[in-house]
Tab-separated table of C-alpha atoms in Angstrom:
chain	number	residue	atom	x	y	z
A	1	UNK	CA	-0.005	-0.033	0.009
A	2	UNK	CA	1.241	3.462	-0.875
A	3	UNK	CA	1.900	6.059	1.777
A	4	UNK	CA	-1.422	7.875	1.251
A	5	UNK	CA	-3.324	4.736	0.437
A	6	UNK	CA	-5.044	6.161	-2.639
A	7	UNK	CA	-2.403	6.278	-5.330
A	8	UNK	CA	-3.460	3.918	-8.054
A	9	UNK	CA	-6.617	2.850	-6.184
A	10	UNK	CA	-9.928	2.778	-8.091
A	11	UNK	CA	-12.298	5.044	-6.252
A	12	UNK	CA	-16.025	5.188	-7.144
A	13	UNK	CA	-17.854	8.237	-5.922
A	14	UNK	CA	-21.561	8.014	-6.552
A	15	UNK	CA	-23.425	11.280	-7.155
A	16	UNK	CA	-20.164	13.107	-7.877
A	17	UNK	CA	-21.266	15.331	-10.715
A	18	UNK	CA	-21.773	18.090	-8.191
A	19	UNK	CA	-21.761	18.995	-4.500
A	20	UNK	CA	-20.014	16.902	-1.903
A	21	UNK	CA	-19.519	14.024	-4.280
A	22	UNK	CA	-17.617	16.267	-6.686
A	23	UNK	CA	-15.505	17.598	-3.837
A	24	UNK	CA	-14.634	14.011	-2.778
A	25	UNK	CA	-13.775	13.019	-6.372
A	26	UNK	CA	-11.484	15.990	-6.838
A	27	UNK	CA	-9.707	15.305	-3.521
A	28	UNK	CA	-9.148	11.654	-4.505
A	29	UNK	CA	-7.717	12.884	-7.798
A	30	UNK	CA	-5.295	14.995	-5.814
A	31	UNK	CA	-4.132	11.804	-4.117
A	32	UNK	CA	-3.406	10.197	-7.548
A	33	UNK	CA	-6.405	7.920	-7.460
A	34	UNK	CA	-8.306	6.504	-10.409
A	35	UNK	CA	-11.673	8.156	-9.924
A	36	UNK	CA	-14.981	7.111	-11.300
A	37	UNK	CA	-17.223	10.219	-11.472
A	38	UNK	CA	-20.812	9.005	-11.416
A	39	UNK	CA	-23.928	11.046	-12.162
A	40	UNK	CA	-27.548	10.256	-12.590
A	41	UNK	CA	-28.362	12.734	-15.397
A	42	UNK	CA	-25.950	15.503	-16.242
A	43	UNK	CA	-22.995	13.823	-17.934
A	44	UNK	CA	-21.498	17.144	-18.998
A	45	UNK	CA	-21.114	18.182	-15.311
A	46	UNK	CA	-19.553	14.789	-14.476
A	47	UNK	CA	-17.119	15.197	-17.340
A	48	UNK	CA	-16.140	18.626	-15.976
A	49	UNK	CA	-15.394	16.992	-12.561
A	50	UNK	CA	-13.411	14.287	-14.342
A	51	UNK	CA	-11.337	17.022	-16.036
A	52	UNK	CA	-10.663	18.581	-12.681
A	53	UNK	CA	-9.611	15.171	-11.275
A	54	UNK	CA	-7.076	14.793	-14.100
A	55	UNK	CA	-5.733	18.314	-13.546
A	56	UNK	CA	-5.269	17.397	-9.817
A	57	UNK	CA	-3.080	14.479	-10.805
A	58	UNK	CA	-5.434	11.507	-10.898
A	59	UNK	CA	-7.077	9.499	-13.600
A	60	UNK	CA	-10.794	9.774	-14.229
A	61	UNK	CA	-13.767	8.480	-16.162
A	62	UNK	CA	-17.289	9.870	-16.111
A	63	UNK	CA	-20.199	7.536	-16.304
A	64	UNK	CA	-23.923	8.207	-16.151
A	65	UNK	CA	-25.971	5.686	-14.184
A	66	UNK	CA	-28.862	5.851	-11.789
A	67	UNK	CA	-27.538	3.674	-8.974
A	68	UNK	CA	-31.052	3.364	-7.468
A	69	UNK	CA	-31.630	1.039	-10.437
A	70	UNK	CA	-29.810	-2.263	-9.969
A	71	UNK	CA	-29.356	-2.835	-13.729
A	72	UNK	CA	-27.796	0.584	-14.285
A	73	UNK	CA	-25.612	0.119	-11.213
A	74	UNK	CA	-24.481	-3.206	-12.639
A	75	UNK	CA	-23.608	-1.482	-15.924
A	76	UNK	CA	-21.512	1.045	-14.045
A	77	UNK	CA	-19.597	-1.620	-12.104
A	78	UNK	CA	-19.101	-3.702	-15.227
A	79	UNK	CA	-17.695	-0.728	-17.117
A	80	UNK	CA	-15.271	0.033	-14.310
A	81	UNK	CA	-14.228	-3.600	-14.211
A	82	UNK	CA	-13.448	-3.601	-17.956
A	83	UNK	CA	-11.544	-0.333	-17.657
A	84	UNK	CA	-9.655	-0.635	-14.410
A	85	UNK	CA	-10.267	-4.113	-13.113
A	86	UNK	CA	-12.676	-3.274	-10.294
A	87	UNK	CA	-13.546	-0.878	-7.477
A	88	UNK	CA	-11.253	-0.697	-4.446
A	89	UNK	CA	-12.991	2.162	-2.688
A	90	UNK	CA	-16.578	3.305	-2.923
A	91	UNK	CA	-18.004	6.507	-1.454
A	92	UNK	CA	-21.795	6.667	-1.590
A	93	UNK	CA	-22.910	10.273	-1.576
A	94	UNK	CA	-26.179	9.878	-3.475
A	95	UNK	CA	-29.267	10.971	-1.493
A	96	UNK	CA	-32.196	13.182	-2.310
A	97	UNK	CA	-34.667	14.633	0.211
A	98	UNK	CA	-37.976	16.454	0.327
A	99	UNK	CA	-39.500	18.758	2.923
A	100	UNK	CA	-43.049	17.632	3.414
A	101	UNK	CA	-45.281	16.694	6.366
A	102	UNK	CA	-45.973	13.010	6.655
A	103	UNK	CA	-49.631	13.492	6.046
A	104	UNK	CA	-48.818	15.053	2.641
A	105	UNK	CA	-46.191	12.487	1.713
A	106	UNK	CA	-47.259	10.372	-1.262
A	107	UNK	CA	-46.155	6.721	-1.490
A	108	UNK	CA	-44.233	7.466	-4.660
A	109	UNK	CA	-42.299	10.239	-2.868
A	110	UNK	CA	-41.534	7.907	0.059
A	111	UNK	CA	-40.169	5.200	-2.258
A	112	UNK	CA	-38.131	7.728	-4.242
A	113	UNK	CA	-36.345	9.070	-1.146
A	114	UNK	CA	-35.739	5.578	0.285
A	115	UNK	CA	-34.409	4.406	-3.122
A	116	UNK	CA	-32.065	7.361	-3.455
A	117	UNK	CA	-30.620	7.217	0.056
A	118	UNK	CA	-30.744	3.516	0.929
A	119	UNK	CA	-31.281	1.291	-2.110
A	120	UNK	CA	-28.417	3.022	-3.888
A	121	UNK	CA	-26.072	2.055	-1.062
A	122	UNK	CA	-27.262	-1.546	-1.119
A	123	UNK	CA	-26.787	-1.798	-4.881
A	124	UNK	CA	-23.214	-0.388	-5.018
A	125	UNK	CA	-22.007	-2.284	-1.995
A	126	UNK	CA	-23.474	-5.561	-3.254
A	127	UNK	CA	-21.808	-5.097	-6.658
A	128	UNK	CA	-18.340	-4.030	-5.498
A	129	UNK	CA	-17.880	-6.628	-2.765
A	130	UNK	CA	-16.875	-9.585	-4.988
A	131	UNK	CA	-13.812	-7.679	-6.253
A	132	UNK	CA	-12.974	-6.423	-2.779
A	133	UNK	CA	-13.234	-9.916	-1.280
A	134	UNK	CA	-10.977	-11.360	-3.970
A	135	UNK	CA	-8.329	-8.725	-3.289
A	136	UNK	CA	-8.974	-8.863	0.441
A	137	UNK	CA	-9.016	-5.073	0.466
A	138	UNK	CA	-11.846	-2.643	0.308
A	139	UNK	CA	-13.007	0.665	1.742
A	140	UNK	CA	-16.676	1.639	1.793
A	141	UNK	CA	-17.855	5.038	3.080
A	142	UNK	CA	-21.577	5.747	3.121
A	143	UNK	CA	-23.120	9.098	3.729
A	144	UNK	CA	-25.842	9.462	6.353
A	145	UNK	CA	-26.799	12.701	8.105
A	146	UNK	CA	-26.236	14.233	11.534
A	147	UNK	CA	-28.533	12.596	14.079
A	148	UNK	CA	-29.013	9.469	11.983
A	149	UNK	CA	-27.042	7.219	14.362
A	150	UNK	CA	-29.228	8.246	17.282
A	151	UNK	CA	-32.347	8.040	15.067
A	152	UNK	CA	-33.318	11.552	16.128
A	153	UNK	CA	-35.478	12.153	13.068
A	154	UNK	CA	-36.416	15.517	11.650
A	155	UNK	CA	-39.868	17.050	11.246
A	156	UNK	CA	-41.174	17.028	7.632
A	157	UNK	CA	-38.388	14.584	6.688
A	158	UNK	CA	-39.807	11.215	7.696
A	159	UNK	CA	-38.556	9.342	4.599
A	160	UNK	CA	-35.112	10.938	4.651
A	161	UNK	CA	-34.701	10.327	8.382
A	162	UNK	CA	-35.751	6.705	8.004
A	163	UNK	CA	-33.413	6.147	5.115
A	164	UNK	CA	-30.353	7.684	6.759
A	165	UNK	CA	-30.953	5.694	9.940
A	166	UNK	CA	-31.121	2.635	7.690
A	167	UNK	CA	-27.778	3.581	6.093
A	168	UNK	CA	-26.192	3.613	9.549
A	169	UNK	CA	-27.605	0.247	10.605
A	170	UNK	CA	-26.798	-1.340	7.251
A	171	UNK	CA	-23.231	-0.061	7.351
A	172	UNK	CA	-22.620	-1.355	10.858
A	173	UNK	CA	-23.964	-4.781	9.964
A	174	UNK	CA	-21.923	-4.953	6.750
A	175	UNK	CA	-18.770	-3.865	8.605
A	176	UNK	CA	-19.089	-6.888	10.932
A	177	UNK	CA	-19.713	-9.282	8.043
A	178	UNK	CA	-16.720	-8.094	6.047
A	179	UNK	CA	-14.150	-7.319	8.771
A	180	UNK	CA	-12.241	-10.595	8.315
A	181	UNK	CA	-11.834	-9.935	4.587
A	182	UNK	CA	-9.853	-6.712	4.840
A	183	UNK	CA	-12.891	-4.566	4.042
A	184	UNK	CA	-13.951	-1.662	6.243
A	185	UNK	CA	-17.316	0.087	6.155
A	186	UNK	CA	-17.815	3.422	7.790
A	187	UNK	CA	-20.279	6.335	7.760
A	188	UNK	CA	-19.815	10.063	7.406
A	189	UNK	CA	-22.740	12.184	8.636
A	190	UNK	CA	-22.538	15.817	7.445
A	191	UNK	CA	-24.243	18.581	9.374
A	192	UNK	CA	-25.201	22.078	8.245
A	193	UNK	CA	-22.957	23.142	5.397
A	194	UNK	CA	-22.299	26.392	3.697
A	195	UNK	CA	-23.818	25.288	0.383
A	196	UNK	CA	-27.146	24.382	2.031
A	197	UNK	CA	-27.960	28.061	2.399
A	198	UNK	CA	-27.826	28.517	-1.398
A	199	UNK	CA	-25.219	31.208	-0.800
A	200	UNK	CA	-21.610	30.496	-1.752
A	201	UNK	CA	-20.423	33.385	0.449
A	202	UNK	CA	-18.993	31.881	3.665
A	203	UNK	CA	-19.771	34.914	5.821
A	204	UNK	CA	-23.407	34.937	4.790
A	205	UNK	CA	-23.682	31.219	5.413
A	206	UNK	CA	-22.179	31.576	8.847
A	207	UNK	CA	-24.619	34.360	9.727
A	208	UNK	CA	-27.532	32.214	8.566
A	209	UNK	CA	-26.523	28.932	10.259
A	210	UNK	CA	-24.025	29.900	12.923
A	211	UNK	CA	-26.580	30.109	15.753
A	212	UNK	CA	-27.633	26.523	15.046
A	213	UNK	CA	-24.081	25.136	15.280
A	214	UNK	CA	-22.170	25.032	18.564
A	215	UNK	CA	-18.814	25.984	16.947
A	216	UNK	CA	-20.548	29.136	15.573
A	217	UNK	CA	-20.300	28.701	11.861
A	218	UNK	CA	-21.469	26.437	9.034
A	219	UNK	CA	-19.383	23.584	7.781
A	220	UNK	CA	-17.481	23.482	4.532
A	221	UNK	CA	-17.267	20.755	1.994
A	222	UNK	CA	-13.539	20.428	2.825
A	223	UNK	CA	-14.524	19.328	6.355
A	224	UNK	CA	-16.494	16.490	5.006
A	225	UNK	CA	-13.813	15.508	2.464
A	226	UNK	CA	-11.191	15.244	5.230
A	227	UNK	CA	-13.443	12.766	7.067
A	228	UNK	CA	-13.861	10.635	3.990
A	229	UNK	CA	-10.136	10.640	3.275
A	230	UNK	CA	-9.460	9.567	6.866
A	231	UNK	CA	-11.612	6.446	6.495
A	232	UNK	CA	-10.047	5.357	3.158
A	233	UNK	CA	-6.374	5.820	4.038
A	234	UNK	CA	-4.095	3.644	6.163
A	235	UNK	CA	-4.718	5.890	9.230
A	236	UNK	CA	-8.114	4.155	9.564
A	237	UNK	CA	-7.216	0.562	8.713
A	238	UNK	CA	-8.252	-0.548	12.211
A	239	UNK	CA	-11.525	1.485	12.125
A	240	UNK	CA	-14.762	-0.053	10.891
A	241	UNK	CA	-18.451	0.159	11.637
A	242	UNK	CA	-18.073	3.765	12.861
A	243	UNK	CA	-20.091	6.919	12.313
A	244	UNK	CA	-18.320	10.284	12.145
A	245	UNK	CA	-20.524	13.316	12.443
A	246	UNK	CA	-19.027	16.367	10.709
A	247	UNK	CA	-21.399	18.846	12.223
A	248	UNK	CA	-19.540	21.302	14.481
A	249	UNK	CA	-21.131	19.772	17.532
A	250	UNK	CA	-24.755	19.975	16.276
A	251	UNK	CA	-26.956	16.936	16.786
A	252	UNK	CA	-29.602	17.886	14.209
């Protein structure tokens, strides 16, 4: 294993055409990884992220697939296998949400949120595990949300809260099953972040969110990226089944 643990590794980041996924993909590129930039719809955006990965020093390929669909997820993993042999590290960032009271939540909306946040994780993990088991090495990082481990829930977010709590329980169970095979499974739970305000200005975001976060300011994507990199590098080779909240001390 290389010093940083990522050089030459194949890293799949789901939902990396934008947002936190894109930030993770670019950071992996900076560590000389081979990065799979996955998007559901906007391939042009994913290709732009792939270009940034290459400029950072890594290799990259962009691939459009809706990982909530098992057949599309299979196509993604098959393509990576033909190109680079298989996935060594997967970071699951896909996860949509909607703000709606439970009484107004339609069954189709419930299933869509569950599929986006939980089914997508099941599909990618199921498909990458054979390669990881064969190599006796694998790193899986799934995204939940602050409060998910304690199943605190959030008003008007019943489906999202249920899905993220499911991600935590699923990840802990999978970590125990795969621990003897050199595969670790951990969770990163982001809190309130600058981009969630819709304002890219850090000062404005801090003013809007600071009173809700004990440390007094909103988080940055770089904070979440550092947590992900910790879990996939040798520094965390003895760490599995853990949830790391990147939330500035906030619980919800």
